[in-house]
CSV table of C-alpha atoms in Angstrom, one decimal:
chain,number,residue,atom,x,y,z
P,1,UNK,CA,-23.4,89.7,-8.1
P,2,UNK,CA,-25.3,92.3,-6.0
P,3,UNK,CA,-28.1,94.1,-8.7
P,4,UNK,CA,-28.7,96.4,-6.3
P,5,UNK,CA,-25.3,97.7,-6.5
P,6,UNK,CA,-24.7,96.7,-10.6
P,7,UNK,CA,-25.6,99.6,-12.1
P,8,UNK,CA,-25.3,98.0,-15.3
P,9,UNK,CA,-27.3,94.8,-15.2
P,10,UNK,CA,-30.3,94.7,-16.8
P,11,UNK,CA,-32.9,92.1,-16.9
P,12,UNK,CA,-33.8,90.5,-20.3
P,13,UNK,CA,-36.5,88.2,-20.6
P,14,UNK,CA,-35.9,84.4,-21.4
P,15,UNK,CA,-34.9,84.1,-24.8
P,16,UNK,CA,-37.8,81.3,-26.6
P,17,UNK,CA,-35.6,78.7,-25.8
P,18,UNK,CA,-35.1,79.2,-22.6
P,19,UNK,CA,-39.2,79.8,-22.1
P,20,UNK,CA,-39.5,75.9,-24.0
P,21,UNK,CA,-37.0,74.7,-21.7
P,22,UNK,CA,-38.0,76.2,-18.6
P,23,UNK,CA,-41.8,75.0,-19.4
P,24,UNK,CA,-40.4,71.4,-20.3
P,25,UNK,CA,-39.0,71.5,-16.7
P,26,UNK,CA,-42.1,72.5,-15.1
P,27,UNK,CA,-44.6,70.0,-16.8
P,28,UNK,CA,-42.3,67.1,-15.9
P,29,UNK,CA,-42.0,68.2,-12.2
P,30,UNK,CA,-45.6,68.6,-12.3
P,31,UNK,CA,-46.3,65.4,-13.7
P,32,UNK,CA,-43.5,63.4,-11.1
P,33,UNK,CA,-45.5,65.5,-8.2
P,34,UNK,CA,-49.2,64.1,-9.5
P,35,UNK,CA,-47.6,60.4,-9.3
P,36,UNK,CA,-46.3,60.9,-5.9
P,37,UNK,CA,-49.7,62.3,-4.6
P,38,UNK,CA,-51.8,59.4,-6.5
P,39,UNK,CA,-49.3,56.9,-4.2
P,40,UNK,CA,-49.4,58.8,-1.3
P,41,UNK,CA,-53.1,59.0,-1.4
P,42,UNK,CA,-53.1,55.0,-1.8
P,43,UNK,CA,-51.4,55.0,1.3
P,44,UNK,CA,-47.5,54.5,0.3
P,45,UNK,CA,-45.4,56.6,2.2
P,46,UNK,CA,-41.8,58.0,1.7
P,47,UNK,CA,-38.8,56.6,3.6
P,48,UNK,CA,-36.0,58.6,2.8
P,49,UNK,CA,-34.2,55.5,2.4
P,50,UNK,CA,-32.2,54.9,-0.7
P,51,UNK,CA,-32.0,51.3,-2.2
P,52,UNK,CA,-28.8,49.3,-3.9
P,53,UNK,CA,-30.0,51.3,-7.0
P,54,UNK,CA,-29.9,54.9,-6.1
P,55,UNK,CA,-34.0,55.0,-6.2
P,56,UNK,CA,-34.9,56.9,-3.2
P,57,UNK,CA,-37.4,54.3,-1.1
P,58,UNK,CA,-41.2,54.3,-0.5
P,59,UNK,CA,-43.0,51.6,1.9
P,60,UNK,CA,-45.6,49.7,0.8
P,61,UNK,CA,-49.2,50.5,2.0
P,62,UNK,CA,-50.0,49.7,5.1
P,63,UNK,CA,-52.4,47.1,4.9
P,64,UNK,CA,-55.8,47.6,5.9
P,65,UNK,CA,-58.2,45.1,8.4
């Protein structure tokens, strides 16, 4: 749907719900993204491989000395 061409849509804010749901969302991808950067500041570092389990891959640190 074009809006600019609708010249009956109009925008309604997320109903409460929606706002919980929407904020649920956002403090799990936020909390996932602080993980990865904790591992990728340890060194791990993504593969874009995919094991036997459907996990998406990360090597181990490189090890240091």
């Amino acid at each position: 749907m074009d809006i600019n061409q609708d010249d009956d849509y109009i925008w309604e804010p997320p109903s409460e719900a929606e706002v919980k749901v929407i904020q649920a969302k956002r403090e799990r991808q936020d909390k996932i993204s602080k993980l990865m950067s904790e591992y990728l500041l340890k060194g791990y570092r993504m593969l874009g491989e995919t094991c036997q389990c459907g996990v998406r891959g990360s090597g181990r640190p490189a090890s240091v000395g």
